[in-house]
Amino acid sequence: MSKKHTSLISELRGKLKTCDSSHELSNIKSYYLGKNGILADEFIKLKSVKLSEKKELGMSLNILKNEMQDLISQKLNLLSSENDKDIKATDVTLPGKNISLGSRHPIAITINDIMDILGSYGFTSVEGLEIEDEFHNFEALNISDNHPARDMHDTFYVSDNKLLRTHTSSVQIRSMMVAEPPLKIMTPGKVYRCDSDPTHSPMFHQIEGLHIDENINFGHLKGTLIHFIKEFFGKEMQIRFRPSYFPFTEPSAEIDIKFKGKWLEVLGCGMVHPNVLSNVNIDNKKYTGFAFGLGVERLTMLRHSITDLRMFYDNDISFLSQFKDLK
Ligand code: DAH
């Protein structure tokens, strides 16, 4: 390379050394490599040199051109990788991002608690179908076609004979039809009724209990449920059994608890009606049993003093996160 060209290279090196922005670099690039730049000027000289010098000058010019291009593109890479570093740099002094953990829904917490308690009494969990037929939801439970109790159920029909189950009592029937006594089951699940206000929702949860064996009597029912309520609320509650009526139990009762000075109903129960046992081919002379059905939303509302049941379904994080510390 000619002396002139070598000095142009060192001049360029000097400029690149102090260059620290891509804007400046692009100015340098057009100064040397641009259409009317230094390199172009040097190439023009090629036309006027003697033939004997042309070859040498041409070679020197090519080296000059390559070297200039290399130096500029190296600098370009350097600047852009420094830029990347700036972007990716992590400020370790910044506070970390909070990962907020979800929590169980209060209804799920109540279901788990109830199942833990009943499970410890020997009840095993069974799930049935949410779309039921009239036989399992009504007829087999001693609620015949024109029984007035059907009106109380505000049923959603899917088709003529298919409906959204109105209670988990239908699972009693399904279970008794496939298993021989003794039978001791609890059946958590969703149920549906065409009803909506602060204390009713078209979909809610129930847990049904059923215990069938020889010599089961009302004392077993009372013992089980009194114990259950004490464990669920975590303390001795004032409680009363009030005579009631359900087509599928005889005798039937409802349990009320004293809550803020008022008696409030918490569950229905009774001795399984002999007709129900015979409907599922269980010998009602040999076997007896008790059943109960409780509303999960209702128990959760009582436990946490919640006044509007619809809050359970609004998915409002500030409401739901209050149950975070419960298991
Ligand atoms: N199935 C009733 C309802 O949804 C609740 C119920 C009451 C269930 C008494 C029972 C029972 O098993 O014995 O209103």
Coordinates of C-alpha atoms and ligand atoms in Angstrom, one line a residue:
M1 CA 0.0 0.0 0.0
S2 CA 1.3 3.5 -0.9
K3 CA 2.4 5.9 1.8
K4 CA -0.5 8.2 1.1
H5 CA -2.9 5.3 1.5
T6 CA -1.2 4.1 4.7
S7 CA -1.6 7.5 6.2
L8 CA -5.2 7.7 5.2
I9 CA -5.8 4.5 7.1
S10 CA -4.1 5.7 10.2
E11 CA -6.1 8.9 10.0
L12 CA -9.3 6.9 9.8
R13 CA -8.2 4.7 12.7
G14 CA -7.7 7.9 14.8
K15 CA -11.2 9.2 13.9
L16 CA -12.8 5.9 14.7
K17 CA -11.1 5.7 18.1
T18 CA -12.8 8.8 19.3
C19 CA -16.1 8.1 17.6
D20 CA -18.7 7.1 20.1
S21 CA -22.1 7.3 18.3
S22 CA -23.6 5.7 15.3
H23 CA -24.5 9.2 14.0
E24 CA -20.9 10.2 14.0
L25 CA -19.9 6.9 12.5
S26 CA -22.2 7.4 9.6
N27 CA -20.6 10.9 8.9
I28 CA -17.1 9.3 8.9
K29 CA -18.4 6.6 6.6
S30 CA -19.7 9.0 4.0
Y31 CA -16.6 11.2 4.4
Y32 CA -14.3 8.3 3.4
L33 CA -16.5 5.9 1.4
G34 CA -19.3 8.2 0.1
K35 CA -19.9 9.0 -3.5
N36 CA -17.7 12.1 -3.4
G37 CA -15.6 10.8 -0.5
I38 CA -11.9 10.4 0.0
L39 CA -11.8 6.9 -1.5
A40 CA -13.7 8.0 -4.6
D41 CA -11.1 10.9 -5.0
E42 CA -8.3 8.4 -4.8
F43 CA -9.9 6.2 -7.5
I44 CA -10.2 9.2 -9.8
K45 CA -6.4 9.6 -9.7
L46 CA -6.1 6.1 -11.3
K47 CA -7.2 7.6 -14.6
S48 CA -4.3 10.1 -14.7
V49 CA -1.4 7.9 -13.7
K50 CA 1.1 6.4 -16.1
L51 CA 0.3 3.0 -17.4
S52 CA 3.3 1.5 -15.6
E53 CA 2.1 2.8 -12.2
K54 CA -1.5 1.9 -12.8
K55 CA -1.2 -1.7 -11.6
E56 CA 0.5 -0.8 -8.4
L57 CA -1.8 2.1 -7.6
G58 CA -4.8 -0.1 -8.4
M59 CA -3.7 -2.8 -6.0
S60 CA -3.0 -0.2 -3.3
L61 CA -6.4 1.3 -3.8
N62 CA -8.1 -2.0 -3.4
I63 CA -6.3 -2.7 -0.2
L64 CA -7.2 0.8 1.0
K65 CA -10.9 0.2 0.1
N66 CA -11.1 -3.1 1.8
E67 CA -9.3 -1.9 4.9
M68 CA -11.5 1.2 5.2
Q69 CA -14.7 -0.9 4.8
D70 CA -13.5 -3.4 7.4
L71 CA -12.5 -0.8 10.0
I72 CA -15.9 1.0 9.6
S73 CA -18.0 -2.2 9.8
Q74 CA -16.0 -3.4 12.9
K75 CA -16.7 -0.1 14.6
L76 CA -20.4 -0.4 13.6
N77 CA -20.6 -3.8 15.3
L78 CA -18.8 -2.5 18.3
L79 CA -21.2 0.4 18.7
S80 CA -24.3 -1.8 18.3
S81 CA -23.2 -4.4 20.7
E82 CA -22.5 -1.7 23.3
N83 CA -26.0 -0.4 22.6
D84 CA -27.5 -3.9 23.2
K85 CA -25.6 -4.0 26.5
D86 CA -27.2 -0.8 27.5
I87 CA -30.6 -2.1 26.8
K88 CA -30.2 -5.4 28.5
A89 CA -28.4 -4.0 31.5
T90 CA -30.2 -4.9 34.7
D91 CA -30.4 -2.5 37.6
V92 CA -30.0 -4.9 40.5
T93 CA -31.0 -2.2 42.9
L94 CA -34.6 -2.0 41.6
P95 CA -37.2 -3.7 43.7
G96 CA -38.2 -7.1 42.3
K97 CA -41.5 -7.8 40.6
N98 CA -44.2 -9.2 42.8
I99 CA -45.6 -12.5 41.7
S100 CA -49.0 -12.6 43.2
L101 CA -50.2 -16.1 44.0
G102 CA -53.8 -17.1 43.5
S103 CA -55.8 -18.6 46.3
R104 CA -58.5 -21.1 46.7
H105 CA -62.0 -19.9 46.2
P106 CA -64.0 -19.7 49.5
I107 CA -66.5 -22.2 48.2
A108 CA -63.7 -24.7 47.4
I109 CA -62.3 -24.1 50.9
T110 CA -65.6 -24.9 52.5
I111 CA -66.1 -28.0 50.4
N112 CA -62.7 -29.3 51.3
D113 CA -63.3 -28.6 55.0
I114 CA -66.7 -30.3 55.0
M115 CA -65.2 -33.3 53.2
D116 CA -62.3 -33.5 55.6
I117 CA -64.7 -33.6 58.5
L118 CA -67.2 -36.1 57.0
G119 CA -64.3 -38.1 55.6
S120 CA -63.0 -38.5 59.2
Y121 CA -66.4 -40.1 60.0
G122 CA -66.0 -42.6 57.3
F123 CA -68.0 -41.0 54.4
T124 CA -66.4 -41.5 51.0
S125 CA -66.8 -39.1 48.2
V126 CA -69.0 -39.9 45.1
E127 CA -69.8 -37.6 42.2
G128 CA -72.9 -37.9 40.0
L129 CA -74.2 -36.2 36.9
E130 CA -75.1 -32.6 36.5
I131 CA -77.5 -33.3 33.7
E132 CA -80.0 -35.8 35.2
D133 CA -83.2 -37.4 34.3
E134 CA -86.5 -37.2 36.1
F135 CA -86.2 -40.6 37.5
H136 CA -83.0 -39.9 39.5
N137 CA -83.8 -36.3 40.4
F138 CA -87.4 -36.8 41.3
E139 CA -89.3 -40.1 40.9
A140 CA -86.9 -42.5 42.7
L141 CA -86.7 -39.9 45.5
N142 CA -90.4 -40.3 46.0
I143 CA -91.3 -37.1 44.2
S144 CA -93.8 -38.3 41.6
D145 CA -94.8 -36.5 38.5
N146 CA -97.5 -34.3 40.0
H147 CA -96.0 -34.0 43.5
P148 CA -96.2 -30.4 44.8
A149 CA -92.5 -30.6 45.8
R150 CA -91.5 -30.4 42.2
D151 CA -92.7 -26.8 42.3
M152 CA -90.2 -25.9 45.0
H153 CA -87.4 -27.0 42.8
D154 CA -87.7 -24.4 39.9
T155 CA -86.2 -26.8 37.5
F156 CA -84.2 -26.0 34.4
Y157 CA -85.2 -28.5 31.8
V158 CA -82.8 -29.4 29.0
S159 CA -85.3 -31.5 27.1
D160 CA -88.5 -33.4 28.0
N161 CA -86.8 -35.9 30.4
K162 CA -83.4 -34.2 30.9
L163 CA -82.8 -31.5 33.5
L164 CA -80.1 -29.8 35.4
R165 CA -80.1 -31.6 38.7
T166 CA -81.9 -29.5 41.4
H167 CA -80.1 -31.2 44.3
T168 CA -77.3 -33.7 44.9
S169 CA -79.9 -36.2 46.3
S170 CA -80.0 -37.7 42.8
V171 CA -76.5 -39.1 43.6
Q172 CA -78.0 -41.0 46.5
I173 CA -80.1 -42.9 44.0
R174 CA -77.3 -43.5 41.5
S175 CA -75.1 -44.8 44.3
M176 CA -77.7 -47.1 45.9
M177 CA -78.5 -48.6 42.5
V178 CA -75.0 -49.8 42.0
A179 CA -73.8 -50.7 45.5
E180 CA -75.0 -52.9 48.2
P181 CA -75.3 -51.6 51.7
P182 CA -73.6 -50.8 53.9
L183 CA -73.1 -47.5 52.2
K184 CA -71.7 -44.3 53.6
I185 CA -71.2 -41.6 51.0
M186 CA -70.9 -37.8 50.6
T187 CA -71.6 -36.2 47.3
P188 CA -70.3 -32.7 46.6
G189 CA -71.4 -30.9 43.5
K190 CA -73.1 -28.1 41.6
V191 CA -76.9 -27.9 41.5
Y192 CA -79.2 -25.6 39.6
R193 CA -82.4 -23.8 40.2
C194 CA -84.1 -21.0 38.3
D195 CA -83.8 -18.5 41.2
S196 CA -81.6 -15.4 41.7
D197 CA -81.4 -12.9 44.5
P198 CA -79.0 -11.9 47.3
T199 CA -79.4 -15.3 48.9
H200 CA -80.1 -17.5 45.9
S201 CA -78.1 -18.2 42.7
P202 CA -79.2 -20.3 39.7
M203 CA -76.1 -22.4 40.3
F204 CA -74.9 -23.3 43.8
H205 CA -73.2 -26.2 45.6
Q206 CA -74.5 -28.9 47.9
I207 CA -73.1 -31.8 49.7
E208 CA -75.3 -34.7 50.3
G209 CA -74.6 -37.4 53.0
L210 CA -76.1 -40.8 53.0
H211 CA -75.5 -43.7 55.5
I212 CA -77.4 -47.0 54.9
D213 CA -76.8 -50.0 57.0
E214 CA -78.7 -52.4 59.4
N215 CA -80.0 -50.7 62.5
I216 CA -79.3 -47.1 61.6
N217 CA -81.6 -44.8 63.6
F218 CA -82.2 -41.1 64.2
G219 CA -79.7 -41.2 67.0
H220 CA -76.9 -41.8 64.4
L221 CA -78.2 -38.9 62.4
K222 CA -78.3 -36.5 65.4
G223 CA -74.9 -37.6 66.6
T224 CA -73.2 -37.2 63.2
L225 CA -74.7 -33.8 62.4
I226 CA -74.3 -32.2 65.9
H227 CA -70.7 -33.3 65.8
F228 CA -70.3 -32.0 62.3
I229 CA -71.6 -28.6 63.0
K230 CA -69.4 -28.2 66.0
E231 CA -66.4 -29.1 64.0
F232 CA -67.3 -27.0 61.0
F233 CA -67.8 -23.8 63.0
G234 CA -64.9 -24.6 65.3
K235 CA -67.0 -24.1 68.4
E236 CA -70.1 -25.2 70.2
M237 CA -73.1 -23.6 68.4
Q238 CA -76.6 -23.3 69.7
I239 CA -78.4 -25.7 67.5
R240 CA -81.9 -27.1 67.1
F241 CA -83.6 -29.9 65.1
R242 CA -86.9 -28.6 63.7
P243 CA -89.4 -31.1 62.2
S244 CA -89.7 -30.6 58.5
Y245 CA -90.9 -32.4 55.4
F246 CA -88.9 -33.9 52.5
P247 CA -90.6 -36.5 50.3
F248 CA -87.5 -38.7 50.4
T249 CA -87.1 -38.8 54.2
E250 CA -89.4 -39.8 57.0
P251 CA -89.2 -38.4 59.6
S252 CA -87.5 -35.3 58.2
A253 CA -85.9 -32.4 60.0
E254 CA -84.0 -29.2 59.4
I255 CA -81.2 -28.0 61.6
D256 CA -81.1 -24.4 62.6
I257 CA -78.2 -22.6 64.3
K258 CA -78.4 -19.5 66.4
F259 CA -76.6 -16.9 64.5
K260 CA -76.4 -13.2 65.7
G261 CA -79.5 -13.9 67.8
K262 CA -81.5 -15.5 65.0
W263 CA -82.3 -19.1 64.2
L264 CA -81.0 -19.8 60.7
E265 CA -81.6 -23.0 58.8
V266 CA -78.3 -24.7 57.8
L267 CA -79.3 -28.1 56.4
G268 CA -82.1 -30.7 55.8
C269 CA -82.0 -34.2 56.9
G270 CA -84.0 -37.3 57.8
M271 CA -84.3 -41.1 57.8
V272 CA -84.4 -42.4 54.2
H273 CA -88.0 -43.1 53.2
P274 CA -88.7 -46.8 52.8
N275 CA -90.1 -46.1 49.4
V276 CA -86.8 -44.6 48.3
L277 CA -85.0 -47.8 49.4
S278 CA -87.5 -50.0 47.6
N279 CA -87.2 -47.8 44.4
V280 CA -83.5 -48.8 44.3
N281 CA -84.1 -52.4 45.2
I282 CA -82.8 -52.3 48.7
D283 CA -84.6 -54.4 51.3
N284 CA -86.3 -51.8 53.5
K285 CA -87.1 -54.3 56.2
K286 CA -83.4 -55.1 56.7
Y287 CA -81.8 -51.7 56.0
T288 CA -82.4 -48.2 57.2
G289 CA -80.4 -45.1 56.8
F290 CA -80.2 -41.4 57.2
A291 CA -79.5 -38.6 54.7
F292 CA -78.7 -35.0 54.8
G293 CA -78.2 -32.2 52.3
L294 CA -76.3 -29.0 53.0
G295 CA -75.8 -25.8 51.0
V296 CA -72.2 -24.9 50.7
E297 CA -72.7 -21.2 49.9
R298 CA -75.0 -20.9 52.9
L299 CA -72.5 -22.4 55.3
T300 CA -69.7 -20.2 53.8
M301 CA -71.8 -17.1 54.2
L302 CA -72.5 -17.9 57.8
R303 CA -68.9 -18.7 58.6
H304 CA -67.6 -15.5 57.1
S305 CA -70.6 -13.2 57.7
I306 CA -71.1 -12.6 53.9
T307 CA -74.4 -11.1 53.2
D308 CA -74.7 -11.4 49.4
L309 CA -74.2 -14.8 47.9
R310 CA -73.5 -13.3 44.4
M311 CA -70.1 -12.1 45.6
F312 CA -68.9 -15.7 45.3
Y313 CA -69.3 -15.5 41.5
D314 CA -68.2 -11.9 40.8
N315 CA -64.6 -12.9 40.6
D316 CA -63.6 -9.7 42.4
I317 CA -60.0 -10.1 43.4
S318 CA -60.2 -7.9 46.5
F319 CA -63.1 -10.1 47.8
L320 CA -61.4 -13.4 46.9
S321 CA -58.0 -12.5 48.3
Q322 CA -59.4 -12.2 51.8
F323 CA -59.5 -15.9 51.9
K324 CA -55.9 -16.3 51.1
D325 CA -54.7 -17.4 54.4
L326 CA -57.3 -20.2 54.7
K327 CA -56.1 -23.5 53.4
Ligands
DAH1 N1 -82.4 -32.2 48.6 C1 -82.8 -31.2 49.6 C2 -82.8 -29.9 48.9 O1 -82.1 -29.7 48.0 C3 -81.8 -31.2 50.8 C4 -82.0 -32.5 51.6 C5 -82.9 -32.5 52.6 C6 -81.2 -33.6 51.3 C7 -83.0 -33.6 53.4 C8 -81.4 -34.7 52.1 C9 -82.3 -34.7 53.1 O2 -80.7 -35.9 51.9 O3 -82.4 -35.8 53.9 O4 -83.4 -29.0 49.4

